[in-house]
Amino acid sequence: MSRPACSACRRRLIRGHASHVPLSLLISLVALAMIVVACGGGSNSSAAATPGAGARASASPTAGLITVPGGVQLRLYQGDGFSIGYLPEWQVSPAGSSVEFSHEADSATLSVQVVPNPNAATSPEETVSVSLDTFEKSGLYKNFKRVSLAPTATVGGQTWQQQGATGDVQILGQQIRMEIVLLATNHPAHAAQTRLFSIYIVVPEARYQQLSRSAFIPMLQSFHFLN
């Protein structure tokens, strides 16, 4: 398959997967293992088709607390190739190699996605750009608007691409304006075993600043790659 065709199929697959975001705001985006099947071919296709076949993420309700800069205490979660802390009162929903942390009272979520991306075939820049484009075109978010963010952020000692937007959704009969922040990076940067790590934050705009200080920034500070 030619490089332009492969780029086109990457975008179709990212959009196709992201368009299934449910109204509950549970984020399950960018299943890039399927990109390898569609674009890469070869002997790696079978393994790439089952991104959850590796080490399963796990979290113990009795795990010890860790303290991050600022004195915030978090419970440690060990995932597939990463660890991250989360506020003890937040709900944890593992799904294969990925996980979502949510706080129902605030309609707030932080999701971590991990998918195979051999030789960094898909770039973090493309991932965040196409994912936001999908949010905008899905119809789930009304009055969708891109917001100005720093183009990169440092998480786990590595540079991640970053983009954001706002949009209105219906929650319990009320229209709520949500803040959306997407981050992505490849780790390792370029190797046969490279995987694409993505972080998705969705939170009511009115609570964005407060929850950034109390939850999201501490969680990102606690993130570490395990290999």
Coordinates of N, CA and C in Angstrom, one line a residue:
M1 N 0.9 -1.2 0.0 CA 0.0 0.0 0.0 C 0.9 1.2 0.0
S2 N 0.5 2.2 -0.8 CA 1.3 3.4 -0.9 C 1.2 4.2 0.4
R3 N 2.2 5.1 0.6 CA 2.2 5.9 1.8 C 0.9 6.8 1.9
P4 N 0.5 7.5 0.8 CA -0.7 8.4 0.9 C -1.9 7.5 1.2
A5 N -2.0 6.3 0.6 CA -3.2 5.5 1.0 C -3.2 5.1 2.4
C6 N -2.0 4.8 2.9 CA -1.9 4.4 4.3 C -2.3 5.5 5.2
S7 N -1.9 6.7 4.9 CA -2.3 7.9 5.7 C -3.8 8.1 5.7
A8 N -4.4 7.9 4.5 CA -5.8 8.0 4.4 C -6.5 7.0 5.3
C9 N -6.0 5.7 5.3 CA -6.7 4.7 6.1 C -6.5 4.9 7.5
R10 N -5.4 5.5 7.9 CA -5.2 5.9 9.3 C -6.3 6.8 9.8
R11 N -6.5 7.8 9.0 CA -7.5 8.8 9.4 C -8.9 8.2 9.4
R12 N -9.2 7.4 8.5 CA -10.6 6.7 8.5 C -10.7 5.9 9.7
L13 N -9.7 5.2 10.1 CA -9.8 4.3 11.3 C -9.9 5.1 12.6
I14 N -9.1 6.1 12.7 CA -9.2 7.0 13.9 C -10.6 7.6 14.0
R15 N -11.1 8.1 12.9 CA -12.4 8.8 12.9 C -13.5 7.7 13.2
G16 N -13.3 6.6 12.6 CA -14.4 5.5 12.8 C -14.5 5.1 14.2
H17 N -13.3 4.9 14.9 CA -13.4 4.5 16.2 C -13.8 5.6 17.2
A18 N -13.4 6.8 16.9 CA -13.8 7.9 17.8 C -15.2 8.3 17.7
S19 N -15.8 8.0 16.6 CA -17.2 8.4 16.4 C -18.2 7.6 17.3
H20 N -17.7 6.6 18.0 CA -18.5 5.8 18.9 C -18.5 6.3 20.3
V21 N -18.0 7.5 20.6 CA -17.9 8.0 21.9 C -19.4 8.1 22.5
P22 N -19.8 7.5 23.6 CA -21.1 7.5 24.1 C -21.4 8.8 24.8
L23 N -22.7 9.0 25.0 CA -23.1 10.3 25.7 C -22.6 10.3 27.1
S24 N -22.3 9.2 27.7 CA -21.8 9.2 29.1 C -20.4 9.7 29.2
L25 N -19.8 10.1 28.1 CA -18.5 10.7 28.0 C -17.4 9.7 28.3
L26 N -17.7 8.4 28.3 CA -16.7 7.4 28.5 C -15.9 7.3 27.2
I27 N -14.6 7.6 27.3 CA -13.7 7.8 26.1 C -13.1 6.5 25.7
S28 N -13.3 6.1 24.5 CA -12.5 4.9 24.0 C -12.1 5.3 22.5
L29 N -10.9 5.9 22.4 CA -10.5 6.5 21.1 C -9.3 5.8 20.6
V30 N -9.1 5.9 19.3 CA -7.9 5.7 18.6 C -7.3 4.3 18.7
A31 N -8.0 3.3 18.3 CA -7.5 1.9 18.3 C -6.6 1.7 17.2
L32 N -5.3 2.2 17.4 CA -4.4 2.2 16.3 C -3.8 0.8 16.0
A33 N -4.0 -0.2 16.8 CA -3.6 -1.5 16.4 C -4.2 -1.9 15.1
M34 N -5.4 -1.5 14.8 CA -6.1 -1.8 13.6 C -5.4 -1.1 12.4
I35 N -4.8 0.0 12.6 CA -4.1 0.7 11.6 C -3.0 -0.2 11.0
V36 N -2.3 -0.9 11.9 CA -1.2 -1.8 11.5 C -1.8 -2.9 10.6
V37 N -3.0 -3.4 10.9 CA -3.6 -4.4 10.1 C -3.9 -3.9 8.7
A38 N -4.5 -2.7 8.7 CA -5.0 -2.1 7.5 C -3.8 -1.6 6.6
C39 N -2.8 -1.0 7.2 CA -1.8 -0.3 6.4 C -0.4 -1.1 6.4
G40 N -0.1 -1.8 7.5 CA 1.2 -2.4 7.6 C 1.3 -3.7 7.0
G41 N 0.3 -4.6 7.2 CA 0.3 -5.9 6.7 C 1.4 -6.7 7.3
G42 N 1.8 -7.8 6.7 CA 3.0 -8.6 7.1 C 2.7 -9.4 8.4
S43 N 3.7 -10.0 8.9 CA 3.6 -10.9 10.0 C 3.2 -10.3 11.3
N44 N 3.2 -8.9 11.4 CA 2.9 -8.3 12.7 C 1.4 -8.1 12.8
S45 N 0.6 -8.3 11.8 CA -0.8 -8.0 11.8 C -1.6 -8.7 12.8
S46 N -1.3 -10.0 13.0 CA -2.1 -10.8 14.0 C -2.0 -10.2 15.4
A47 N -0.7 -9.9 15.8 CA -0.5 -9.4 17.1 C -1.1 -8.1 17.3
A48 N -1.1 -7.2 16.3 CA -1.6 -5.9 16.4 C -3.1 -5.8 16.5
A49 N -3.7 -6.9 16.0 CA -5.2 -6.9 16.0 C -5.8 -7.1 17.4
T50 N -4.9 -7.5 18.3 CA -5.4 -7.7 19.7 C -4.6 -6.9 20.7
P51 N -4.9 -5.6 20.7 CA -4.1 -4.7 21.6 C -4.2 -5.1 23.1
G52 N -5.2 -5.8 23.5 CA -5.4 -6.1 24.9 C -4.7 -7.5 25.3
A53 N -4.0 -8.1 24.3 CA -3.5 -9.4 24.5 C -2.3 -9.4 25.4
G54 N -1.7 -8.3 25.7 CA -0.5 -8.2 26.5 C -0.8 -8.2 28.0
A55 N 0.1 -7.6 28.8 CA -0.2 -7.5 30.2 C -1.4 -6.7 30.5
R56 N -2.3 -7.2 31.4 CA -3.5 -6.6 31.8 C -3.3 -5.5 32.8
A57 N -4.0 -4.4 32.6 CA -3.9 -3.3 33.7 C -4.5 -3.8 34.9
S58 N -4.1 -3.3 36.1 CA -4.7 -3.8 37.3 C -4.6 -2.6 38.3
A59 N -5.6 -2.6 39.2 CA -5.6 -1.6 40.3 C -6.2 -2.3 41.5
S60 N -5.5 -2.1 42.7 CA -6.0 -2.7 43.9 C -6.6 -1.6 44.8
P61 N -7.8 -1.9 45.3 CA -8.4 -0.9 46.2 C -7.7 -0.7 47.5
T62 N -6.7 -1.6 47.8 CA -6.0 -1.5 49.0 C -4.5 -1.0 48.8
A63 N -4.3 -0.6 47.5 CA -2.9 -0.2 47.2 C -2.5 1.1 48.0
G64 N -1.2 1.2 48.3 CA -0.8 2.3 49.1 C -0.9 3.6 48.4
L65 N -0.9 4.7 49.1 CA -1.0 6.0 48.6 C 0.4 6.6 48.2
I66 N 0.5 7.4 47.2 CA 1.7 8.1 46.8 C 1.4 9.6 47.0
T67 N 2.5 10.4 47.2 CA 2.3 11.8 47.3 C 3.1 12.5 46.2
V68 N 2.4 13.4 45.4 CA 3.1 14.1 44.3 C 3.4 15.5 44.8
P69 N 4.2 16.3 44.0 CA 4.4 17.7 44.4 C 3.2 18.5 44.6
G70 N 3.2 19.2 45.7 CA 2.0 19.9 46.1 C 1.2 19.2 47.2
G71 N 1.7 18.0 47.6 CA 1.1 17.3 48.7 C -0.1 16.5 48.4
V72 N -0.5 16.4 47.1 CA -1.7 15.6 46.8 C -1.4 14.1 46.9
Q73 N -2.3 13.4 47.6 CA -2.1 12.0 47.7 C -3.0 11.2 46.7
L74 N -2.4 10.3 46.0 CA -3.0 9.5 45.0 C -2.8 8.0 45.2
R75 N -3.7 7.2 44.8 CA -3.6 5.8 44.8 C -2.9 5.3 43.5
L76 N -2.0 4.4 43.6 CA -1.2 4.1 42.4 C -1.9 3.0 41.6
Y77 N -1.9 3.2 40.3 CA -2.5 2.3 39.3 C -1.4 1.8 38.4
Q78 N -1.2 0.5 38.2 CA -0.2 0.0 37.3 C -0.9 -0.5 36.0
G79 N -0.6 0.1 34.9 CA -1.2 -0.3 33.6 C -0.2 -1.1 32.8
D80 N -0.5 -1.2 31.5 CA 0.3 -1.9 30.5 C 1.4 -1.0 30.0
G81 N 2.5 -1.0 30.6 CA 3.6 -0.2 30.2 C 3.7 1.2 30.9
F82 N 2.8 1.4 31.9 CA 2.8 2.7 32.5 C 2.2 2.6 33.9
S83 N 2.5 3.6 34.8 CA 1.8 3.7 36.0 C 1.3 5.1 36.2
I84 N 0.3 5.3 37.0 CA -0.3 6.6 37.2 C -1.1 6.6 38.5
G85 N -1.1 7.8 39.2 CA -1.8 7.9 40.4 C -3.2 8.5 40.1
Y86 N -4.2 8.2 41.0 CA -5.5 8.7 40.8 C -6.1 9.0 42.2
L87 N -7.0 9.9 42.2 CA -7.6 10.3 43.5 C -8.4 9.1 44.0
P88 N -8.3 8.8 45.3 CA -8.9 7.6 45.9 C -10.4 7.5 45.7
E89 N -11.1 8.7 45.6 CA -12.6 8.7 45.4 C -13.0 8.6 44.0
W90 N -12.1 8.5 43.1 CA -12.4 8.4 41.6 C -12.6 6.9 41.3
Q91 N -13.5 6.6 40.3 CA -13.7 5.3 39.8 C -12.7 4.9 38.8
V92 N -12.3 3.6 38.8 CA -11.3 3.1 37.9 C -12.0 2.1 37.0
S93 N -11.9 2.2 35.6 CA -12.5 1.3 34.7 C -11.4 0.8 33.7
P94 N -10.7 -0.3 34.0 CA -9.7 -0.8 33.1 C -10.4 -1.5 31.9
A95 N -9.8 -1.5 30.7 CA -10.3 -2.1 29.5 C -9.1 -2.6 28.7
G96 N -8.6 -3.8 28.9 CA -7.4 -4.3 28.2 C -6.2 -3.5 28.6
S97 N -5.6 -2.9 27.6 CA -4.4 -2.1 27.8 C -4.7 -0.7 28.2
S98 N -5.9 -0.3 28.3 CA -6.3 1.1 28.5 C -7.1 1.2 29.8
V99 N -7.3 2.4 30.3 CA -8.0 2.6 31.5 C -8.7 4.0 31.5
E100 N -9.8 4.1 32.2 CA -10.5 5.4 32.4 C -10.7 5.7 33.9
F101 N -10.3 6.9 34.3 CA -10.6 7.3 35.7 C -11.7 8.4 35.6
S102 N -12.7 8.2 36.5 CA -13.9 9.2 36.3 C -14.4 9.6 37.7
H103 N -15.0 10.7 37.8 CA -15.6 11.3 39.0 C -17.0 11.7 38.6
E104 N -18.0 10.8 38.9 CA -19.3 11.0 38.4 C -19.9 12.4 38.8
A105 N -19.7 12.8 40.1 CA -20.2 14.0 40.6 C -19.8 15.2 39.8
D106 N -18.6 15.2 39.2 CA -18.1 16.3 38.4 C -18.2 16.0 36.9
S107 N -18.8 14.9 36.5 CA -18.8 14.5 35.0 C -17.4 14.6 34.4
A108 N -16.4 14.3 35.1 CA -15.0 14.4 34.7 C -14.3 13.1 34.5
T109 N -13.5 13.0 33.4 CA -12.8 11.8 33.1 C -11.4 12.1 32.7
L110 N -10.5 11.1 33.0 CA -9.2 11.1 32.4 C -8.9 9.7 31.9
S111 N -8.7 9.5 30.6 CA -8.5 8.2 30.1 C -7.0 8.0 29.5
V112 N -6.5 6.9 29.7 CA -5.1 6.5 29.1 C -5.3 5.4 28.1
Q113 N -4.9 5.6 26.9 CA -5.0 4.6 25.8 C -3.6 4.1 25.5
V114 N -3.4 2.8 25.3 CA -2.1 2.3 24.8 C -2.4 1.3 23.7
V115 N -1.8 1.6 22.5 CA -2.0 0.7 21.4 C -0.7 0.5 20.6
P116 N -0.5 -0.6 20.0 CA 0.8 -0.9 19.3 C 0.9 0.1 18.1
N117 N 2.1 0.6 17.9 CA 2.4 1.5 16.8 C 3.8 1.3 16.3
P118 N 4.1 0.1 15.7 CA 5.5 -0.3 15.4 C 6.1 0.8 14.5
N119 N 7.4 1.1 14.8 CA 8.2 2.1 14.1 C 7.5 3.4 14.0
A120 N 6.6 3.7 15.0 CA 6.0 5.0 15.0 C 5.3 5.4 13.7
A121 N 4.6 4.4 13.1 CA 3.9 4.7 11.9 C 2.9 5.8 11.9
T122 N 2.2 6.0 13.1 CA 1.3 7.1 13.3 C 1.9 8.1 14.2
S123 N 1.9 9.3 13.9 CA 2.5 10.3 14.7 C 1.5 10.8 15.8
P124 N 2.1 11.3 16.9 CA 1.2 11.9 17.9 C 0.5 13.1 17.4
E125 N 1.1 13.9 16.5 CA 0.5 15.1 16.0 C -0.8 14.7 15.2
E126 N -0.7 13.7 14.4 CA -1.8 13.2 13.6 C -2.9 12.7 14.5
T127 N -2.5 12.0 15.6 CA -3.5 11.4 16.5 C -4.4 12.4 17.2
V128 N -3.8 13.5 17.7 CA -4.6 14.5 18.4 C -5.4 15.3 17.4
S129 N -4.8 15.6 16.3 CA -5.5 16.4 15.3 C -6.7 15.7 14.8
V130 N -6.6 14.4 14.4 CA -7.7 13.7 13.8 C -8.7 13.4 14.9
S131 N -8.3 13.1 16.1 CA -9.3 12.8 17.2 C -10.1 14.1 17.4
L132 N -9.5 15.2 17.5 CA -10.3 16.5 17.7 C -11.2 16.7 16.5
D133 N -10.7 16.4 15.3 CA -11.6 16.6 14.2 C -12.8 15.7 14.2
T134 N -12.6 14.5 14.8 CA -13.7 13.6 14.9 C -14.7 14.0 15.9
F135 N -14.2 14.6 17.1 CA -15.1 15.1 18.1 C -16.0 16.2 17.4
E136 N -15.4 17.1 16.6 CA -16.1 18.2 16.0 C -17.2 17.7 15.1
K137 N -16.9 16.6 14.3 CA -17.8 16.2 13.3 C -18.8 15.1 13.7
S138 N -18.6 14.6 14.9 CA -19.5 13.5 15.4 C -20.9 14.0 15.7
G139 N -21.1 15.2 16.0 CA -22.4 15.7 16.4 C -22.7 15.6 17.9
L140 N -21.8 14.9 18.6 CA -22.0 14.8 20.1 C -21.8 16.1 20.8
Y141 N -20.8 16.9 20.3 CA -20.6 18.2 20.9 C -21.1 19.3 20.0
K142 N -21.9 20.1 20.6 CA -22.5 21.3 19.9 C -21.6 22.5 20.2
N143 N -21.6 23.5 19.3 CA -20.8 24.7 19.5 C -19.3 24.4 19.7
F144 N -18.8 23.4 19.0 CA -17.5 23.0 19.1 C -16.5 24.1 18.7
K145 N -15.5 24.3 19.6 CA -14.5 25.4 19.3 C -13.1 24.9 19.8
R146 N -12.1 25.0 18.9 CA -10.7 24.8 19.3 C -10.3 25.9 20.3
V147 N -9.4 25.5 21.2 CA -8.9 26.4 22.2 C -7.4 26.5 22.0
S148 N -6.8 27.6 22.4 CA -5.3 27.7 22.3 C -4.7 27.1 23.6
L149 N -3.8 26.1 23.3 CA -3.0 25.4 24.3 C -1.6 25.4 23.9
A150 N -0.7 25.2 24.8 CA 0.7 25.0 24.5 C 0.7 23.7 23.6
P151 N 1.5 23.7 22.5 CA 1.5 22.6 21.5 C 2.0 21.3 22.1
T152 N 2.8 21.4 23.2 CA 3.4 20.2 23.8 C 3.3 20.3 25.3
A153 N 3.4 19.2 26.0 CA 3.4 19.1 27.4 C 4.4 18.0 27.8
T154 N 5.0 18.1 28.9 CA 5.9 17.1 29.4 C 5.2 16.2 30.4
V155 N 5.1 14.9 30.1 CA 4.5 13.9 31.0 C 5.4 12.7 31.1
G156 N 5.7 12.2 32.3 CA 6.5 11.1 32.4 C 7.9 11.3 31.8
G157 N 8.4 12.5 31.9 CA 9.7 12.9 31.4 C 9.9 12.9 29.9
Q158 N 8.7 12.9 29.2 CA 8.7 12.8 27.7 C 7.8 13.9 27.2
T159 N 8.1 14.4 26.0 CA 7.3 15.4 25.3 C 6.1 14.8 24.7
W160 N 4.9 15.3 24.9 CA 3.6 14.8 24.3 C 3.1 16.0 23.5
Q161 N 2.4 15.7 22.4 CA 1.7 16.6 21.6 C 0.4 16.9 22.3
Q162 N -0.1 18.1 22.2 CA -1.3 18.5 23.0 C -2.2 19.5 22.2
Q163 N -3.5 19.2 22.2 CA -4.5 20.1 21.6 C -5.7 20.0 22.4
G164 N -6.6 21.1 22.3 CA -7.8 21.1 23.1 C -8.9 21.8 22.4
A165 N -10.1 21.7 23.0 CA -11.3 22.3 22.4 C -12.4 22.4 23.5
T166 N -13.5 23.0 23.2 CA -14.6 23.1 24.1 C -15.9 22.7 23.3
G167 N -16.9 22.2 23.9 CA -18.1 21.9 23.2 C -19.2 21.6 24.2
D168 N -20.5 21.7 23.8 CA -21.6 21.5 24.7 C -22.2 20.1 24.5
V169 N -22.5 19.5 25.6 CA -23.2 18.2 25.6 C -24.4 18.2 26.6
Q170 N -25.3 17.3 26.4 CA -26.5 17.1 27.2 C -26.1 16.1 28.3
I171 N -26.2 16.6 29.6 CA -26.0 15.7 30.7 C -27.2 15.9 31.7
L172 N -27.9 14.8 31.8 CA -29.1 14.8 32.7 C -30.1 16.0 32.3
G173 N -30.3 16.1 31.0 CA -31.2 17.1 30.6 C -30.7 18.6 30.5
Q174 N -29.4 18.8 30.9 CA -28.9 20.1 30.9 C -27.7 20.2 29.9
Q175 N -27.6 21.3 29.3 CA -26.5 21.5 28.3 C -25.3 22.0 29.1
I176 N -24.2 21.3 29.1 CA -23.0 21.6 29.8 C -21.9 21.8 28.8
R177 N -21.1 22.9 29.0 CA -20.0 23.1 28.2 C -18.8 22.4 28.8
M178 N -18.2 21.6 27.9 CA -17.1 20.7 28.4 C -15.7 21.2 27.8
E179 N -14.7 21.0 28.6 CA -13.3 21.3 28.1 C -12.7 19.9 27.8
I180 N -12.1 19.8 26.6 CA -11.5 18.6 26.1 C -10.0 18.8 25.9
V181 N -9.1 18.0 26.4 CA -7.7 18.1 26.2 C -7.2 16.7 25.8
L182 N -6.5 16.7 24.7 CA -5.9 15.5 24.1 C -4.4 15.5 24.1
L183 N -3.7 14.5 24.6 CA -2.3 14.4 24.5 C -1.9 13.1 24.0
A184 N -0.8 13.0 23.2 CA -0.3 11.8 22.6 C 1.2 11.8 22.5
T185 N 1.8 10.6 22.6 CA 3.3 10.5 22.4 C 3.6 9.0 22.0
N186 N 4.7 8.8 21.3 CA 5.2 7.5 21.0 C 6.3 7.1 22.0
H187 N 6.2 5.8 22.5 CA 7.2 5.4 23.4 C 7.5 3.9 23.2
P188 N 8.8 3.5 23.0 CA 9.9 4.4 22.7 C 9.6 5.2 21.4
A189 N 10.5 6.2 21.1 CA 10.2 7.1 20.0 C 10.1 6.4 18.7
H190 N 10.9 5.5 18.4 CA 10.9 4.9 17.0 C 11.6 3.5 17.1
A191 N 10.8 2.5 17.3 CA 11.3 1.1 17.4 C 10.2 0.1 17.0
A192 N 10.6 -1.1 16.8 CA 9.6 -2.1 16.4 C 8.6 -2.3 17.5
Q193 N 8.9 -2.1 18.8 CA 8.0 -2.2 19.9 C 7.3 -0.9 20.3
T194 N 7.5 0.1 19.5 CA 6.8 1.4 19.9 C 5.3 1.2 20.1
R195 N 4.8 1.9 21.1 CA 3.4 2.0 21.3 C 3.0 3.5 21.4
L196 N 1.8 3.7 21.0 CA 1.2 5.1 21.1 C 0.4 5.2 22.4
F197 N 0.9 6.2 23.2 CA 0.2 6.5 24.4 C -0.7 7.8 24.2
S198 N -1.9 7.7 24.6 CA -2.8 8.9 24.5 C -3.5 9.1 25.8
I199 N -3.7 10.4 26.2 CA -4.4 10.8 27.4 C -5.5 11.7 26.9
Y200 N -6.7 11.4 27.4 CA -7.9 12.2 27.1 C -8.5 12.7 28.3
I201 N -8.7 14.0 28.4 CA -9.3 14.7 29.6 C -10.6 15.4 29.1
V202 N -11.7 15.1 29.8 CA -13.0 15.7 29.5 C -13.6 16.2 30.8
V203 N -13.9 17.4 30.9 CA -14.4 18.0 32.2 C -15.2 19.2 31.9
P204 N -16.3 19.5 32.7 CA -17.0 20.7 32.6 C -16.1 21.9 32.6
E205 N -16.3 22.8 31.7 CA -15.5 24.0 31.6 C -15.5 24.8 32.9
A206 N -16.6 24.9 33.6 CA -16.7 25.6 34.8 C -15.9 25.0 35.9
R207 N -15.5 23.7 35.8 CA -14.7 23.0 36.8 C -13.3 22.8 36.4
Y208 N -13.0 23.3 35.2 CA -11.7 22.9 34.6 C -10.5 23.4 35.4
Q209 N -10.5 24.6 35.8 CA -9.3 25.1 36.6 C -9.2 24.4 37.9
Q210 N -10.3 24.3 38.6 CA -10.2 23.7 40.0 C -9.8 22.2 39.9
L211 N -10.4 21.4 38.9 CA -10.0 20.0 38.8 C -8.6 19.8 38.2
S212 N -8.2 20.8 37.4 CA -6.8 20.7 36.9 C -5.8 20.7 38.1
R213 N -6.0 21.7 39.0 CA -5.2 21.8 40.2 C -5.3 20.6 41.2
S214 N -6.5 20.1 41.4 CA -6.7 19.1 42.4 C -6.6 17.7 41.9
A215 N -6.8 17.5 40.6 CA -6.8 16.1 40.1 C -5.9 15.9 38.8
F216 N -6.1 16.6 37.8 CA -5.5 16.3 36.5 C -4.0 16.6 36.5
I217 N -3.5 17.7 37.0 CA -2.1 18.0 37.1 C -1.4 17.0 38.0
P218 N -1.9 16.7 39.2 CA -1.3 15.7 40.0 C -1.2 14.3 39.4
M219 N -2.3 13.9 38.7 CA -2.3 12.6 38.0 C -1.2 12.6 36.9
L220 N -1.1 13.7 36.1 CA -0.1 13.7 35.1 C 1.3 13.8 35.7
Q221 N 1.5 14.4 36.8 CA 2.8 14.4 37.5 C 3.2 13.0 37.9
S222 N 2.2 12.2 38.2 CA 2.5 10.9 38.7 C 2.8 9.8 37.6
F223 N 2.5 10.2 36.4 CA 2.6 9.2 35.3 C 4.1 8.8 35.1
H224 N 4.3 7.5 34.9 CA 5.7 7.0 34.6 C 5.5 5.9 33.5
F225 N 6.5 5.8 32.6 CA 6.6 4.7 31.7 C 7.3 3.6 32.5
L226 N 6.9 2.4 32.3 CA 7.5 1.2 33.0 C 8.6 0.5 32.2
N227 N 8.7 0.9 30.9 CA 9.8 0.2 30.1 C 10.3 1.2 29.0

